[in-house]
Structure formats: structure tokens, C-alpha cells
Amino acid sequence: DGGITQSPKYLFRKEGQNVTLSCEQNLNHDAMYWYRQDPGQGLRLIYYSQIVNDFQKGDIAEGYSVSREKKESFPLTVTSAQKNPTAFYLCASSIRGLAGGPGSETQYFGPGTRLLVL
Amino acid sequence: KNEVEQSPQNLTAQEGEFITINCSYSVGISALHWLQQHPGGGIVSLFMLSSGKKKHGRLIATINIQEKHSSLHITASHPRDSAVYICAAFAYNTDKLIFGTGTRLQVFP
């Protein structure tokens, strides 16, 4: 089955700790995205990548880092600089990416990772 | 004021009712998305449209570019339609996708 997987489903972070959220897709999509969802707010874009070895900051990139070494994988690291990391994190992908900005085509979402701070 | 506004925020219905969820936006767009988020958190893309109307099963999405308004309709609603429905506008001057805060729908048997 083709799709997007995210792991873990729940993640706990201690103060001052970096944690990495995994996102893998086997849809052969070029573009991948990370979103953050907070209660009562719309999704906000953290980072996106339109092609391997390239990525761009979204609206709320501070305190986060990403890499895109493989087409299938787009891990997100929540660093200790992110002071309010508790949220639901969603990864998504789309076919082309380079055809337009993030939102110019249908995106396929993973099941999400809920990050909690201890 | 948010650039993408949805109404209502919460909606309850009896099984079989016709449902309408509204989305208004204040930016120029080249596409509008409707998404469905299930209680577990996973999101499914329902529609992407830039004009007119699209239909998939019991779901219908319409958009009026001049009025900057889109609607999502569900015919013959069912408890399995219970979810949060999110609209997102792709703003052409910023190449950004702006999300609404969602409409929580509960359909009771």
C-alpha cells in the first residue's frame, strides 16, 4: 500500500532535549511538507522540500530543522530552541512541488505525531 | 481577522440531514482545498478546486471566486462523516496555503 508513515505516534521531550520526528513516503512524490497544528488554530507550515537536498522555511521555522537526503524521507528535528513544542505535527507530500508553491496541488497527509513536553 | 474563515465552528446533525459548511477568504487565490480530519488526527484531502463545482460520492464542493466563498455540502449525512472539515486557500501572490480553523461536525444516528 502506498502512503505516508509518521513515527512515533506520541513523543515526549524533556527540557533542553532535541527530538526527531520521522516521515516516510512511498508515493514517489517529489515534494514533502511539515505542518504544526495547535488547538483552535489552522495548520501552519514549518518547512517544505520540493526536491531532494533542498528545502525552504515555512511560516514558523524557528526552533526546527529538517533534512532531505532521500526522496522518501523528510525528518523534522524539534530543537531545544523551540520553546513551545507541544503540538500535533503532520507530514504531507505532493506529486510535483516544483510546479508551484506548497498548496498548488493536492497534498497527502500522514497520521501525525503528538509531541508533549515533560 | 483571519484570511480564511469557516462557519460554523461546530455543527451537529441527525443522520440523513443535508450539511453545509462555509468558507470565506479575503486573499486572491488560485486554488481552494477541502480537507477532512478524523478524530485520530489523520487528514484526508477531499477536494481541490479553482472554479465551479466538484462532486465525489455524497460530497459536493462549490466555489464562487467573485464572492470569495466556498461551500462543502454533505448529502444524506452519516455518523461516519463526523470529523473536522478544514478549508485552505492557496494565495497566488504569496504562494502560501492558508488554513481555516476547521468546522467540527458530529452526526448522530
PDB file of C-alpha atoms in Angstrom:
ATOM      1  CA  ASP A   1       0.000   0.000   0.000  1.00  0.00           C
ATOM      2  CA  GLY A   2       1.292   3.441  -0.897  1.00  0.00           C
ATOM      3  CA  GLY A   3       1.173   6.133   1.717  1.00  0.00           C
ATOM      4  CA  ILE A   4       2.890   8.284   4.286  1.00  0.00           C
ATOM      5  CA  THR A   5       4.008   6.979   7.640  1.00  0.00           C
ATOM      6  CA  GLN A   6       4.967   9.024  10.667  1.00  0.00           C
ATOM      7  CA  SER A   7       6.591   7.779  13.812  1.00  0.00           C
ATOM      8  CA  PRO A   8       6.271   7.749  16.667  1.00  0.00           C
ATOM      9  CA  LYS A   9       2.561   8.408  17.262  1.00  0.00           C
ATOM     10  CA  TYR A  10       3.376  10.048  20.607  1.00  0.00           C
ATOM     11  CA  LEU A  11       6.684  11.592  21.600  1.00  0.00           C
ATOM     12  CA  PHE A  12       7.781  13.052  24.896  1.00  0.00           C
ATOM     13  CA  ARG A  13      10.504  15.668  25.139  1.00  0.00           C
ATOM     14  CA  LYS A  14      12.425  16.715  28.185  1.00  0.00           C
ATOM     15  CA  GLU A  15      13.564  20.296  28.666  1.00  0.00           C
ATOM     16  CA  GLY A  16      16.644  21.094  26.605  1.00  0.00           C
ATOM     17  CA  GLN A  17      16.377  17.963  24.506  1.00  0.00           C
ATOM     18  CA  ASN A  18      16.298  17.687  20.717  1.00  0.00           C
ATOM     19  CA  VAL A  19      13.839  15.170  19.293  1.00  0.00           C
ATOM     20  CA  THR A  20      13.367  13.925  15.741  1.00  0.00           C
ATOM     21  CA  LEU A  21      10.060  13.072  14.116  1.00  0.00           C
ATOM     22  CA  SER A  22      10.150  10.623  11.261  1.00  0.00           C
ATOM     23  CA  CYS A  23       8.225  10.944   7.993  1.00  0.00           C
ATOM     24  CA  GLU A  24       8.491   8.392   5.186  1.00  0.00           C
ATOM     25  CA  GLN A  25       6.527   8.168   1.918  1.00  0.00           C
ATOM     26  CA  ASN A  26       6.442   5.507  -0.795  1.00  0.00           C
ATOM     27  CA  LEU A  27       4.288   7.522  -3.198  1.00  0.00           C
ATOM     28  CA  ASN A  28       7.289   8.638  -5.276  1.00  0.00           C
ATOM     29  CA  HIS A  29       6.349  12.255  -4.550  1.00  0.00           C
ATOM     30  CA  ASP A  30       8.902  14.995  -5.053  1.00  0.00           C
ATOM     31  CA  ALA A  31       7.525  17.448  -2.501  1.00  0.00           C
ATOM     32  CA  MET A  32       7.189  16.965   1.237  1.00  0.00           C
ATOM     33  CA  TYR A  33       5.909  19.272   3.989  1.00  0.00           C
ATOM     34  CA  TRP A  34       5.805  19.606   7.756  1.00  0.00           C
ATOM     35  CA  TYR A  35       2.888  21.300   9.499  1.00  0.00           C
ATOM     36  CA  ARG A  36       2.147  22.113  13.093  1.00  0.00           C
ATOM     37  CA  GLN A  37      -1.402  22.066  14.472  1.00  0.00           C
ATOM     38  CA  ASP A  38      -2.382  23.771  17.729  1.00  0.00           C
ATOM     39  CA  PRO A  39      -5.864  23.764  19.291  1.00  0.00           C
ATOM     40  CA  GLY A  40      -8.098  26.440  17.818  1.00  0.00           C
ATOM     41  CA  GLN A  41      -5.612  27.364  15.104  1.00  0.00           C
ATOM     42  CA  GLY A  42      -5.219  26.420  11.486  1.00  0.00           C
ATOM     43  CA  LEU A  43      -2.299  24.305  10.329  1.00  0.00           C
ATOM     44  CA  ARG A  44       0.926  26.236   9.963  1.00  0.00           C
ATOM     45  CA  LEU A  45       3.778  25.344   7.639  1.00  0.00           C
ATOM     46  CA  ILE A  46       7.136  24.688   9.308  1.00  0.00           C
ATOM     47  CA  TYR A  47       9.331  23.568   6.400  1.00  0.00           C
ATOM     48  CA  TYR A  48       8.874  22.171   2.941  1.00  0.00           C
ATOM     49  CA  SER A  49      11.059  20.453   0.382  1.00  0.00           C
ATOM     50  CA  GLN A  50      10.346  20.423  -3.332  1.00  0.00           C
ATOM     51  CA  ILE A  51      13.240  18.168  -4.276  1.00  0.00           C
ATOM     52  CA  VAL A  52      15.942  16.050  -2.672  1.00  0.00           C
ATOM     53  CA  ASN A  53      18.727  18.024  -0.975  1.00  0.00           C
ATOM     54  CA  ASP A  54      16.693  21.225  -0.992  1.00  0.00           C
ATOM     55  CA  PHE A  55      14.221  22.695   1.498  1.00  0.00           C
ATOM     56  CA  GLN A  56      12.673  26.053   2.385  1.00  0.00           C
ATOM     57  CA  LYS A  57      11.468  27.609   5.597  1.00  0.00           C
ATOM     58  CA  GLY A  58       7.756  27.952   6.122  1.00  0.00           C
ATOM     59  CA  ASP A  59       5.989  30.415   8.381  1.00  0.00           C
ATOM     60  CA  ILE A  60       7.206  29.065  11.726  1.00  0.00           C
ATOM     61  CA  ALA A  61      10.630  27.503  11.080  1.00  0.00           C
ATOM     62  CA  GLU A  62      12.370  28.915  14.168  1.00  0.00           C
ATOM     63  CA  GLY A  63      13.418  26.146  16.551  1.00  0.00           C
ATOM     64  CA  TYR A  64      13.071  23.419  13.926  1.00  0.00           C
ATOM     65  CA  SER A  65      15.434  21.803  11.415  1.00  0.00           C
ATOM     66  CA  VAL A  66      14.958  19.335   8.569  1.00  0.00           C
ATOM     67  CA  SER A  67      16.948  17.298   6.076  1.00  0.00           C
ATOM     68  CA  ARG A  68      16.031  15.743   2.738  1.00  0.00           C
ATOM     69  CA  GLU A  69      18.788  13.295   1.858  1.00  0.00           C
ATOM     70  CA  LYS A  70      16.410  10.796   0.276  1.00  0.00           C
ATOM     71  CA  LYS A  71      13.248  11.312  -1.746  1.00  0.00           C
ATOM     72  CA  GLU A  72      11.292   9.050   0.597  1.00  0.00           C
ATOM     73  CA  SER A  73      12.284  10.654   3.875  1.00  0.00           C
ATOM     74  CA  PHE A  74      11.868  14.119   5.429  1.00  0.00           C
ATOM     75  CA  PRO A  75      12.681  14.024   9.161  1.00  0.00           C
ATOM     76  CA  LEU A  76      11.904  17.003  11.381  1.00  0.00           C
ATOM     77  CA  THR A  77      14.041  17.838  14.416  1.00  0.00           C
ATOM     78  CA  VAL A  78      12.486  19.896  17.177  1.00  0.00           C
ATOM     79  CA  THR A  79      15.417  21.591  18.838  1.00  0.00           C
ATOM     80  CA  SER A  80      15.755  22.917  22.368  1.00  0.00           C
ATOM     81  CA  ALA A  81      15.374  26.401  20.872  1.00  0.00           C
ATOM     82  CA  GLN A  82      11.689  25.703  20.239  1.00  0.00           C
ATOM     83  CA  LYS A  83      10.216  26.958  23.489  1.00  0.00           C
ATOM     84  CA  ASN A  84       6.674  25.777  22.980  1.00  0.00           C
ATOM     85  CA  PRO A  85       6.922  22.464  21.125  1.00  0.00           C
ATOM     86  CA  THR A  86       3.747  20.814  22.441  1.00  0.00           C
ATOM     87  CA  ALA A  87       1.569  20.325  19.355  1.00  0.00           C
ATOM     88  CA  PHE A  88       0.360  17.858  16.766  1.00  0.00           C
ATOM     89  CA  TYR A  89       2.802  17.527  13.849  1.00  0.00           C
ATOM     90  CA  LEU A  90       1.655  16.479  10.400  1.00  0.00           C
ATOM     91  CA  CYS A  91       3.797  15.484   7.455  1.00  0.00           C
ATOM     92  CA  ALA A  92       2.449  15.664   3.907  1.00  0.00           C
ATOM     93  CA  SER A  93       3.628  15.097   0.366  1.00  0.00           C
ATOM     94  CA  SER A  94       2.561  16.077  -3.137  1.00  0.00           C
ATOM     95  CA  ILE A  95       3.499  14.876  -6.586  1.00  0.00           C
ATOM     96  CA  ARG A  96       5.473  17.649  -8.191  1.00  0.00           C
ATOM     97  CA  GLY A  97       6.205  20.507  -5.855  1.00  0.00           C
ATOM     98  CA  LEU A  98       8.231  22.474  -8.353  1.00  0.00           C
ATOM     99  CA  ALA A  99       5.064  23.288 -10.330  1.00  0.00           C
ATOM    100  CA  GLY A 100       4.132  25.871  -7.729  1.00  0.00           C
ATOM    101  CA  GLY A 101       4.240  26.747  -4.085  1.00  0.00           C
ATOM    102  CA  PRO A 102       3.072  24.488  -1.236  1.00  0.00           C
ATOM    103  CA  GLY A 103      -0.661  24.345  -1.859  1.00  0.00           C
ATOM    104  CA  SER A 104      -0.776  24.390  -5.637  1.00  0.00           C
ATOM    105  CA  GLU A 105      -1.656  20.694  -5.770  1.00  0.00           C
ATOM    106  CA  THR A 106      -3.313  18.005  -3.669  1.00  0.00           C
ATOM    107  CA  GLN A 107      -1.362  17.021  -0.583  1.00  0.00           C
ATOM    108  CA  TYR A 108      -1.406  13.608   1.058  1.00  0.00           C
ATOM    109  CA  PHE A 109      -1.061  13.579   4.826  1.00  0.00           C
ATOM    110  CA  GLY A 110       0.463  11.188   7.317  1.00  0.00           C
ATOM    111  CA  PRO A 111      -1.283  10.159  10.557  1.00  0.00           C
ATOM    112  CA  GLY A 112       0.596  12.701  12.674  1.00  0.00           C
ATOM    113  CA  THR A 113       2.837  12.715  15.748  1.00  0.00           C
ATOM    114  CA  ARG A 114       1.722  14.270  19.011  1.00  0.00           C
ATOM    115  CA  LEU A 115       4.646  15.866  20.850  1.00  0.00           C
ATOM    116  CA  LEU A 116       4.392  16.508  24.568  1.00  0.00           C
ATOM    117  CA  VAL A 117       6.877  18.166  26.891  1.00  0.00           C
ATOM    118  CA  LEU A 118       7.684  16.519  30.229  1.00  0.00           C
TER     119      LEU A 118
ATOM    120  CA  LYS B   1      -9.353  38.890  11.206  1.00  0.00           C
ATOM    121  CA  ASN B   2      -8.184  35.606   9.726  1.00  0.00           C
ATOM    122  CA  GLU B   3      -7.670  35.498   5.987  1.00  0.00           C
ATOM    123  CA  VAL B   4      -9.668  32.241   5.844  1.00  0.00           C
ATOM    124  CA  GLU B   5     -12.824  31.996   7.936  1.00  0.00           C
ATOM    125  CA  GLN B   6     -15.025  28.962   8.349  1.00  0.00           C
ATOM    126  CA  SER B   7     -18.558  28.728   9.662  1.00  0.00           C
ATOM    127  CA  PRO B   8     -19.991  27.293  11.694  1.00  0.00           C
ATOM    128  CA  GLN B   9     -17.238  26.279  14.126  1.00  0.00           C
ATOM    129  CA  ASN B  10     -19.330  23.400  15.414  1.00  0.00           C
ATOM    130  CA  LEU B  11     -22.210  21.595  13.786  1.00  0.00           C
ATOM    131  CA  THR B  12     -24.414  18.754  14.943  1.00  0.00           C
ATOM    132  CA  ALA B  13     -26.845  16.909  12.729  1.00  0.00           C
ATOM    133  CA  GLN B  14     -29.109  13.903  12.682  1.00  0.00           C
ATOM    134  CA  GLU B  15     -28.277  11.087  10.318  1.00  0.00           C
ATOM    135  CA  GLY B  16     -29.695  11.777   6.855  1.00  0.00           C
ATOM    136  CA  GLU B  17     -29.594  15.563   7.098  1.00  0.00           C
ATOM    137  CA  PHE B  18     -28.081  17.774   4.417  1.00  0.00           C
ATOM    138  CA  ILE B  19     -24.980  19.541   5.740  1.00  0.00           C
ATOM    139  CA  THR B  20     -23.377  22.790   4.560  1.00  0.00           C
ATOM    140  CA  ILE B  21     -20.037  24.125   5.760  1.00  0.00           C
ATOM    141  CA  ASN B  22     -18.918  27.550   4.610  1.00  0.00           C
ATOM    142  CA  CYS B  23     -15.501  29.031   3.897  1.00  0.00           C
ATOM    143  CA  SER B  24     -14.810  32.699   3.150  1.00  0.00           C
ATOM    144  CA  TYR B  25     -11.419  34.112   2.277  1.00  0.00           C
ATOM    145  CA  SER B  26     -10.031  37.592   1.820  1.00  0.00           C
ATOM    146  CA  VAL B  27      -6.997  36.911  -0.386  1.00  0.00           C
ATOM    147  CA  GLY B  28      -6.710  36.262  -4.094  1.00  0.00           C
ATOM    148  CA  ILE B  29      -6.443  32.551  -4.633  1.00  0.00           C
ATOM    149  CA  SER B  30      -5.576  30.127  -7.377  1.00  0.00           C
ATOM    150  CA  ALA B  31      -6.965  27.059  -5.590  1.00  0.00           C
ATOM    151  CA  LEU B  32      -9.030  26.115  -2.580  1.00  0.00           C
ATOM    152  CA  HIS B  33      -8.712  22.837  -0.704  1.00  0.00           C
ATOM    153  CA  TRP B  34     -11.189  20.980   1.477  1.00  0.00           C
ATOM    154  CA  LEU B  35      -9.711  18.526   3.962  1.00  0.00           C
ATOM    155  CA  GLN B  36     -11.228  16.067   6.436  1.00  0.00           C
ATOM    156  CA  GLN B  37      -9.554  15.373   9.778  1.00  0.00           C
ATOM    157  CA  HIS B  38     -10.706  12.298  11.655  1.00  0.00           C
ATOM    158  CA  PRO B  39     -10.759  12.062  15.469  1.00  0.00           C
ATOM    159  CA  GLY B  40      -7.417  10.244  15.462  1.00  0.00           C
ATOM    160  CA  GLY B  41      -5.813  13.224  13.742  1.00  0.00           C
ATOM    161  CA  GLY B  42      -5.171  11.906  10.248  1.00  0.00           C
ATOM    162  CA  ILE B  43      -6.090  14.255   7.400  1.00  0.00           C
ATOM    163  CA  VAL B  44      -7.512  13.320   4.023  1.00  0.00           C
ATOM    164  CA  SER B  45      -7.712  15.694   1.097  1.00  0.00           C
ATOM    165  CA  LEU B  46     -11.282  15.800  -0.218  1.00  0.00           C
ATOM    166  CA  PHE B  47     -11.194  18.400  -2.988  1.00  0.00           C
ATOM    167  CA  MET B  48      -9.009  20.942  -4.655  1.00  0.00           C
ATOM    168  CA  LEU B  49     -10.928  23.373  -6.820  1.00  0.00           C
ATOM    169  CA  SER B  50     -10.382  26.692  -8.537  1.00  0.00           C
ATOM    170  CA  SER B  51     -13.817  27.225 -10.077  1.00  0.00           C
ATOM    171  CA  GLY B  52     -17.315  25.811 -10.236  1.00  0.00           C
ATOM    172  CA  LYS B  53     -18.216  22.618  -8.509  1.00  0.00           C
ATOM    173  CA  LYS B  54     -16.816  19.167  -7.800  1.00  0.00           C
ATOM    174  CA  LYS B  55     -18.648  16.074  -6.579  1.00  0.00           C
ATOM    175  CA  HIS B  56     -17.398  12.871  -5.036  1.00  0.00           C
ATOM    176  CA  GLY B  57     -19.969  10.457  -3.718  1.00  0.00           C
ATOM    177  CA  ARG B  58     -22.126  12.313  -1.176  1.00  0.00           C
ATOM    178  CA  LEU B  59     -19.737  15.259  -1.001  1.00  0.00           C
ATOM    179  CA  ILE B  60     -20.056  18.372  -3.143  1.00  0.00           C
ATOM    180  CA  ALA B  61     -17.725  21.367  -3.098  1.00  0.00           C
ATOM    181  CA  THR B  62     -18.532  24.664  -4.757  1.00  0.00           C
ATOM    182  CA  ILE B  63     -16.607  27.885  -5.124  1.00  0.00           C
ATOM    183  CA  ASN B  64     -17.587  31.408  -6.129  1.00  0.00           C
ATOM    184  CA  ILE B  65     -14.413  33.281  -6.992  1.00  0.00           C
ATOM    185  CA  GLN B  66     -16.136  36.689  -7.289  1.00  0.00           C
ATOM    186  CA  GLU B  67     -17.675  36.387  -3.815  1.00  0.00           C
ATOM    187  CA  LYS B  68     -14.553  34.714  -2.357  1.00  0.00           C
ATOM    188  CA  HIS B  69     -16.639  31.953  -0.875  1.00  0.00           C
ATOM    189  CA  SER B  70     -16.677  28.165  -0.966  1.00  0.00           C
ATOM    190  CA  SER B  71     -19.082  25.626   0.467  1.00  0.00           C
ATOM    191  CA  LEU B  72     -18.806  21.948   1.271  1.00  0.00           C
ATOM    192  CA  HIS B  73     -22.077  20.023   1.210  1.00  0.00           C
ATOM    193  CA  ILE B  74     -22.731  16.543   2.530  1.00  0.00           C
ATOM    194  CA  THR B  75     -25.911  14.851   1.366  1.00  0.00           C
ATOM    195  CA  ALA B  76     -27.586  12.101   3.402  1.00  0.00           C
ATOM    196  CA  SER B  77     -25.155  12.574   6.285  1.00  0.00           C
ATOM    197  CA  HIS B  78     -23.988   9.551   8.249  1.00  0.00           C
ATOM    198  CA  PRO B  79     -22.281   9.176  11.650  1.00  0.00           C
ATOM    199  CA  ARG B  80     -19.068   8.192   9.861  1.00  0.00           C
ATOM    200  CA  ASP B  81     -18.996  11.729   8.406  1.00  0.00           C
ATOM    201  CA  SER B  82     -18.242  13.018  11.923  1.00  0.00           C
ATOM    202  CA  ALA B  83     -14.914  14.794  11.640  1.00  0.00           C
ATOM    203  CA  VAL B  84     -13.316  18.220  11.441  1.00  0.00           C
ATOM    204  CA  TYR B  85     -13.568  19.778   7.988  1.00  0.00           C
ATOM    205  CA  ILE B  86     -10.862  22.250   7.057  1.00  0.00           C
ATOM    206  CA  CYS B  87     -10.662  24.621   4.143  1.00  0.00           C
ATOM    207  CA  ALA B  88      -7.355  26.013   2.932  1.00  0.00           C
ATOM    208  CA  ALA B  89      -6.790  28.746   0.377  1.00  0.00           C
ATOM    209  CA  PHE B  90      -3.731  28.866  -1.871  1.00  0.00           C
ATOM    210  CA  ALA B  91      -2.909  32.561  -2.148  1.00  0.00           C
ATOM    211  CA  TYR B  92      -1.379  33.310  -5.550  1.00  0.00           C
ATOM    212  CA  ASN B  93       0.512  36.448  -4.540  1.00  0.00           C
ATOM    213  CA  THR B  94       2.413  34.736  -1.732  1.00  0.00           C
ATOM    214  CA  ASP B  95       2.379  31.101  -2.900  1.00  0.00           C
ATOM    215  CA  LYS B  96       1.149  30.197   0.570  1.00  0.00           C
ATOM    216  CA  LEU B  97      -1.537  27.825   1.762  1.00  0.00           C
ATOM    217  CA  ILE B  98      -3.659  29.487   4.439  1.00  0.00           C
ATOM    218  CA  PHE B  99      -5.729  27.174   6.600  1.00  0.00           C
ATOM    219  CA  GLY B 100      -9.034  27.820   8.307  1.00  0.00           C
ATOM    220  CA  THR B 101      -9.502  26.667  11.873  1.00  0.00           C
ATOM    221  CA  GLY B 102     -11.943  23.938  10.916  1.00  0.00           C
ATOM    222  CA  THR B 103     -15.597  23.014  11.419  1.00  0.00           C
ATOM    223  CA  ARG B 104     -16.292  20.182  13.835  1.00  0.00           C
ATOM    224  CA  LEU B 105     -19.196  18.072  12.568  1.00  0.00           C
ATOM    225  CA  GLN B 106     -20.990  15.464  14.648  1.00  0.00           C
ATOM    226  CA  VAL B 107     -23.679  13.345  13.040  1.00  0.00           C
ATOM    227  CA  PHE B 108     -25.885  11.375  15.400  1.00  0.00           C
ATOM    228  CA  PRO B 109     -27.800   8.224  14.452  1.00  0.00           C
TER     229      PRO B 109
END
